[in-house]
XYZ file of C-alpha atoms in Angstrom:
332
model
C 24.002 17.753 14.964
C 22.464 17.884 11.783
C 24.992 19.773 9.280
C 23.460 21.043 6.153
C 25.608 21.557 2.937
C 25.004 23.698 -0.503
C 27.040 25.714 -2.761
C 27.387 26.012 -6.513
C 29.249 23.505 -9.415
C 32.753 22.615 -7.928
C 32.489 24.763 -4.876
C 33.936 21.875 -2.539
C 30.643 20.459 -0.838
C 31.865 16.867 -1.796
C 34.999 17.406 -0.079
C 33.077 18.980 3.310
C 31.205 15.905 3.316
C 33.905 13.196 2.710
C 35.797 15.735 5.642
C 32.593 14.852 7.936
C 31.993 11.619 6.915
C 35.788 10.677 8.610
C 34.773 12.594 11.903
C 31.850 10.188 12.151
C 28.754 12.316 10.480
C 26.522 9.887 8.491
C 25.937 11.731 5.190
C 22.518 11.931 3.071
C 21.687 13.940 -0.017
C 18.571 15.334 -1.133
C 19.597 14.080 -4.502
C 19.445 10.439 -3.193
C 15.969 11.085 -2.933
C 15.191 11.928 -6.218
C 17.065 9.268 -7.368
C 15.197 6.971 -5.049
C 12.369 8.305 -7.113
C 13.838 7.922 -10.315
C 14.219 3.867 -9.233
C 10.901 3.901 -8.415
C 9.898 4.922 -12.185
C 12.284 2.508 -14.008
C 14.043 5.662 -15.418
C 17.721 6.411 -15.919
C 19.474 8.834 -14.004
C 20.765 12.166 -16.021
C 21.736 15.219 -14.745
C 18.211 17.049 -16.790
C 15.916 14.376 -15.465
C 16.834 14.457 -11.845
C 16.283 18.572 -11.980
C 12.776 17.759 -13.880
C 11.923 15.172 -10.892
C 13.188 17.270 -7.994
C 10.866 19.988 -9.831
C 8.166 17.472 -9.925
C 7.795 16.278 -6.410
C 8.264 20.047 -5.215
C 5.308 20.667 -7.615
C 3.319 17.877 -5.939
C 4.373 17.219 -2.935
C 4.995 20.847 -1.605
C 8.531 22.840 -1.955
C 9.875 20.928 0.938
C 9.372 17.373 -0.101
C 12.886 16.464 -0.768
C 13.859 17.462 3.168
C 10.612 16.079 4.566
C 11.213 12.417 2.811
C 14.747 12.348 3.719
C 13.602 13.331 7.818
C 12.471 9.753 8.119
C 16.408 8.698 8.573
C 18.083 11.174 10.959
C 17.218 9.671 13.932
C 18.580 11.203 17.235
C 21.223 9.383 17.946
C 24.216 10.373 15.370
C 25.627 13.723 13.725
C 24.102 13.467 10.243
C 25.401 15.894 7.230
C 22.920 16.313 4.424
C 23.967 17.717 0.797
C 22.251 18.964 -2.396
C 20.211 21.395 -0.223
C 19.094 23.685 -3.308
C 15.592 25.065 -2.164
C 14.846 27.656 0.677
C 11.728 25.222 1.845
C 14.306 22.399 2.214
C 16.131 24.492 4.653
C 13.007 25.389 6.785
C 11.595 21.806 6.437
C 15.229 20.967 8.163
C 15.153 23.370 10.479
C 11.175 22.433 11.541
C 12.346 18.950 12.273
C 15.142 19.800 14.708
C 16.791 22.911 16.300
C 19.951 21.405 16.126
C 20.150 21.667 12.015
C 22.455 24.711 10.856
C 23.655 25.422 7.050
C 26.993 25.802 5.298
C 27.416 27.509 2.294
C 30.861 26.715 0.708
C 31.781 29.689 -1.528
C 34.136 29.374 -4.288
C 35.178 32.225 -7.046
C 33.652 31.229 -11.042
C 37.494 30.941 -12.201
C 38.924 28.607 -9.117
C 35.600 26.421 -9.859
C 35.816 26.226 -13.888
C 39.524 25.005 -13.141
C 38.346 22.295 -11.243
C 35.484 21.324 -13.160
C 37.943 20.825 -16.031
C 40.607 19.236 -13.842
C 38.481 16.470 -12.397
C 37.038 16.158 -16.111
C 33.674 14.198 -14.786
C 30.986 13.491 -17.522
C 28.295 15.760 -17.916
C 30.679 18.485 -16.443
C 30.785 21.995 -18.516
C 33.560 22.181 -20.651
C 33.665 25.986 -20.807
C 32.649 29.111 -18.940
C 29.662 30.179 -20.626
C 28.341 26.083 -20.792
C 29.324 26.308 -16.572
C 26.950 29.869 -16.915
C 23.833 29.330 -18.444
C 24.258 25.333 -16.314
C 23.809 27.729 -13.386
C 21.268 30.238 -14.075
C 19.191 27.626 -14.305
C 19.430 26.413 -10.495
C 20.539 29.924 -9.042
C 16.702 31.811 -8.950
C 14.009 30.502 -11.107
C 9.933 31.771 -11.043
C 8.768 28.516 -11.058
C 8.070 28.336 -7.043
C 9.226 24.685 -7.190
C 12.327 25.484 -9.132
C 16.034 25.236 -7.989
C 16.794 28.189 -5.937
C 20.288 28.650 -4.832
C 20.419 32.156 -4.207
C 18.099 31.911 -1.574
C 19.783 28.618 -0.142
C 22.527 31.126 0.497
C 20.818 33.836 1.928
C 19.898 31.038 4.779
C 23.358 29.618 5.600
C 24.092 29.888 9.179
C 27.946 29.669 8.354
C 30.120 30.423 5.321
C 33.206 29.024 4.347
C 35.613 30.241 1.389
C 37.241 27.333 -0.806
C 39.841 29.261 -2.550
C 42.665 27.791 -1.314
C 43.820 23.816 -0.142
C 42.181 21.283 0.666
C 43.821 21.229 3.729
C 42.885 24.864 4.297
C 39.112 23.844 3.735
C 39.225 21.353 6.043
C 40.819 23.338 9.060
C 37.990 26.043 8.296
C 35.075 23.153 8.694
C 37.185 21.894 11.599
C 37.172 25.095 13.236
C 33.415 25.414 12.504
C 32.711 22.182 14.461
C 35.246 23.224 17.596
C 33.501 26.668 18.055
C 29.624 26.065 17.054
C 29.261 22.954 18.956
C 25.044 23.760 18.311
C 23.800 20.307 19.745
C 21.120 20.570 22.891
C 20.948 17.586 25.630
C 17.382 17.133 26.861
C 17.534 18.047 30.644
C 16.562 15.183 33.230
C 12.659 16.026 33.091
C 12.624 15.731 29.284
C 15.055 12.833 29.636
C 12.769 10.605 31.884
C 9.441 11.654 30.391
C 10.759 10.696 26.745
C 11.466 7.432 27.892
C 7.551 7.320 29.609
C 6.656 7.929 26.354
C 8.571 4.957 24.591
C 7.472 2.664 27.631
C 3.534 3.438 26.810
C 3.615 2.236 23.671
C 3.747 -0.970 25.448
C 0.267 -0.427 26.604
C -2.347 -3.269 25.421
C -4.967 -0.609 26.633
C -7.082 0.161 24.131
C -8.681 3.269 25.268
C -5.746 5.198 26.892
C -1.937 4.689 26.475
C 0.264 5.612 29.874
C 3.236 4.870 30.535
C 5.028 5.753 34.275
C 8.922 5.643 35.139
C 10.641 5.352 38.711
C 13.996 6.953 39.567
C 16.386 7.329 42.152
C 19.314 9.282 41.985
C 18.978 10.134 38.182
C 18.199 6.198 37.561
C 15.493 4.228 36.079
C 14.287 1.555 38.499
C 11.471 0.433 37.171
C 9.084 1.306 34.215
C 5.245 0.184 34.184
C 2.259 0.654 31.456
C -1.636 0.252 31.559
C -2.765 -3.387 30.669
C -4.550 -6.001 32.259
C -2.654 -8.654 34.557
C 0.227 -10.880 34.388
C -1.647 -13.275 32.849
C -4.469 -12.514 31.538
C -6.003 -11.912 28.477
C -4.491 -8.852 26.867
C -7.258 -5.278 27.264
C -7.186 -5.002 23.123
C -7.599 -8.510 22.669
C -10.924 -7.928 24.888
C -9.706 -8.418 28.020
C -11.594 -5.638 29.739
C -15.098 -5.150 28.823
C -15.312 -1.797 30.441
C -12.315 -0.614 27.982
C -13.716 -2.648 24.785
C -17.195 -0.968 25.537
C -14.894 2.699 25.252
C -16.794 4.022 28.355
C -16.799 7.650 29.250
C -12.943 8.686 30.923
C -12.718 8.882 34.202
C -16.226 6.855 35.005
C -16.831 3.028 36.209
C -13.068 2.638 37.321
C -14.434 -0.032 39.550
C -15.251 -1.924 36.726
C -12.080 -1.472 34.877
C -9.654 -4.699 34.399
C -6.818 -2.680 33.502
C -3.861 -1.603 35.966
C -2.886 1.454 35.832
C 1.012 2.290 34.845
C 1.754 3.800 38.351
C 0.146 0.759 39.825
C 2.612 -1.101 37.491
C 5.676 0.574 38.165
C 5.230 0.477 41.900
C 4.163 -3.227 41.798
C 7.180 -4.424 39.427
C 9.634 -2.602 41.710
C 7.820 -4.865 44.992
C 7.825 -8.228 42.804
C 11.635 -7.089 41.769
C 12.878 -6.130 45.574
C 13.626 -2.511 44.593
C 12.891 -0.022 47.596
C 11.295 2.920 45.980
C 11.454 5.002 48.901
C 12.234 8.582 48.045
C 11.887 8.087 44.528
C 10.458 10.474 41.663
C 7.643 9.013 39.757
C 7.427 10.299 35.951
C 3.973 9.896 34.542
C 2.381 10.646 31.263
C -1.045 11.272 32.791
C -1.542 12.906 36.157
C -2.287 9.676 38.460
C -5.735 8.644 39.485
C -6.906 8.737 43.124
C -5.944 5.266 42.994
C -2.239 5.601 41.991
C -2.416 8.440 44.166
C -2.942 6.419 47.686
C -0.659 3.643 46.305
C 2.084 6.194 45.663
C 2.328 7.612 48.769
C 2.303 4.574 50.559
C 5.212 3.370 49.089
C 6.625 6.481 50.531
C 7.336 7.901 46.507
C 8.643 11.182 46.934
C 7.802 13.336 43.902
C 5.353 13.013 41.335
C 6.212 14.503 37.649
C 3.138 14.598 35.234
C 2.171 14.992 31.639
C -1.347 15.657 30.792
C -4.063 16.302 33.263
C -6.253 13.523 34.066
C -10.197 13.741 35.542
C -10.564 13.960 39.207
C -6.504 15.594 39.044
C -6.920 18.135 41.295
C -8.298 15.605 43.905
C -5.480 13.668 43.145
C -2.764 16.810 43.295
C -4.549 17.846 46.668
C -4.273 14.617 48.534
C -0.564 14.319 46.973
C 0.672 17.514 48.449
C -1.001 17.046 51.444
C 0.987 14.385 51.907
C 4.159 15.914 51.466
C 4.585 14.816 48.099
C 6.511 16.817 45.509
C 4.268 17.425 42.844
C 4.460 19.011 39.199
C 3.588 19.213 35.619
C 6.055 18.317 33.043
C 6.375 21.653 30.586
C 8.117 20.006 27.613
C-alpha cells in the first residue's frame, strides 16, 4: 500500500504519519525532496525558499516532479506513506506508478488548527489568524500552473478524515481506514512466475536478445535458465558468438548461433541438478523456438506459458499442441 497524506497548517498529517510509521509504513515526504534539492544548491532551508524550489522544479521539471523523483524509493515490497502531497499532478504521478496508491485528506476546522499552531509554538508558525490566512492562500489555489494547489489535492482524496477531536480519536479513524480499505492487489500465479522470468533475463550475456525461462511444479520454482553461451565459455557480449556480435537478422542462421537458449537452459540445469520436470509448466519470456520446442516436450513439460511472440511461433505453437502440450500467451 502506498498511503498518501495532505491537509492544511496543523490539520494532524504529522500525527497520521507517526500513527503509520508504528504499524510498519515507511514514511517519505515530497518536502524531503525539495530539501534534497536545496542540499544540492548549498542553500539553507526556510519555509519561503522550499515553496520557491518546489515551484521551481514543477516549473522545470513538469508539475509532477516532486512525486516522480520520490517513485525511485517505494519499491514493492513494504506499505510506504508519503506526506506534503500539495499538487493535483503529484497525486496522478502517484497514482500512474501504482494502483495500489490512495489519498487522505485530514480535515481540521481554522479555530481547532490556530489553537494548535499556537500550542505547539514551532518557529516560523503564524502567530495569529489573519498571519495563519494570507500563509494559506498562498498554497490553497494559485494561477501559476506550478504553484501550490491544495484545493485541488482535496478534491482527489480517496478518503477523508476529521481531526477535531483526540488524538486517540484520530488514530481509531486511520485505524479503521486501514481495517476496511485493505486496497493492496497480489499478482496472480501467471504474473507471479513471469515477473520473476523477467528478473532471471537480466542475467542474459546475450547481446542481441534477453530471455529468461522458469520451471514449476506445484506452484514452485525448480529451475530458472537464460540465453548465454556455455558453461564455460567465453561470455556472448564479451564476443563469444560471432553470429550474435555480427547482430544478424532474428530468427535466421540459428545453426550458427553459440548461444543456448533459456528453455534449453532451464531444462538442462534441472537434468545436471536431478530435478524431474515431468508435468511441469514452463514460463517463458519469448515464445520458444522449434528447438526449445522438441526439447520441451521430450522432457515430457506439460504447459508452456509465453510472453512475446517469437519468428517461426506458430510452427512452434502447432507442434506444441500437437503434442498435447498446454500452451498460452501470458496477458499481463
Amino acid at each position: 500500500m502506498i498511503l498518501g497524506v495532505s491537509g492544511l497548517y496543523a490539520a494532524g498529517k504529522g500525527e497520521v504519519v507517526a500513527f503509520l510509521q508504528g504499524r510498519s509504513f515507511t514514511a517519505y515526504s515530497l518536502s524531503d525532496v525539495i530539501r534534497d534539492e536545496l542540499k544540492s544548491r548549498n542553500l539553507e532551508e526556510s519555509r519561503e525558499r522550499m515553496i520557491e524550489t518546489g515551484r521551481a522544479l514543477r516549473e522545470s521539471e513538469g508539475a509532477g516532479a516532486l512525486a516522480r523523483r520520490l517513485a525511485t524509493r517505494l519499491s514493492p515490497d513494504r506499505n510506504f506513506v508519503v506526506d506534503s502531497i500539495r499538487h493535483p499532478a503529484e497525486v496522478e504521478a502517484l497514482r500512474e506508478l501504482t494502483q495500489d496508491f490512495k489519498l487522505l485528506w485530514v480535515e481540521a476546522d481554522e479555530g481547532v488548527r490556530f489553537e494548535r499552531l499556537r500550542s505547539r509554538a514551532r518557529s516560523g508558525d503564524p502567530e495569529t489568524l489573519e498571519e495563519l490566512r494570507r500563509l494559506e492562500g498562498s498554497e490553497l489555489a494559485s494561477d501559476n500552473p506550478a504553484g501550490q494547489q491544495l484545493l485541488a489535492v482535496r478534491e482527489l482524496a480517496d478518503y477523508r478524515v476529521q481531526n477535531g477531536g483526540s488524538l486517540e480519536d484520530l488514530q481509531s479513524q486511520v485505524q479503521e481506514l486501514l481495517r476496511n480499505n485493505l486496497f493492496f492487489e497480489r499478482p496472480h500465479w501467471d504474473e507471479y512466475f513471469m515477473n520473476i522470468a523477467q528478473v532471471v533475463a537480466t542475467r542474459s550475456n546475450c547481446v542481441k536478445r534477453k530471455v529468461a525461462a522458469v520451471l514449476t511444479i506445484d506452484r514452485r520454482v525448480i529451475a530458472t535458465g537464460y540465453n548465454g553461451t556455455p558453461r564455460g565459455t567465453t561470455n556472448c557480449n564479451e564476443g563469444g558468438c560471432p553470429r550474435c556480435n555480427n547482430f544478424g537478422p532474428g530468427g535466421s542462421d540459428l545453426g550458427e548461433c553459440l548461444c543456448s537458449h533459456a528453455e534449453e537452459n532451464a531444462i538442462t540445469q534441472s537434468a545436471y541438478h536431478g530435478v524431474r520436470v515431468r508435468g511441469a509448466t514452463l514460463y517463458t519470456t519469448f515464445c520458444p523456438c522449434l528447438m526449445c520446442t522438441k526439447m520441451i516436450i521430450n522432457a515430457g513439460i506439460g504447459e508452456v506459458v509465453f510472453s512475446a511472440e517469437y519468428p517461426l511461433g506458430d510452427v512452434s505453437v502447432s507442434l506444441l499442441r500437437e503434442a498435447g502440450v498446454k500452451v498460452r500467451q501470458f496477458e499481463g
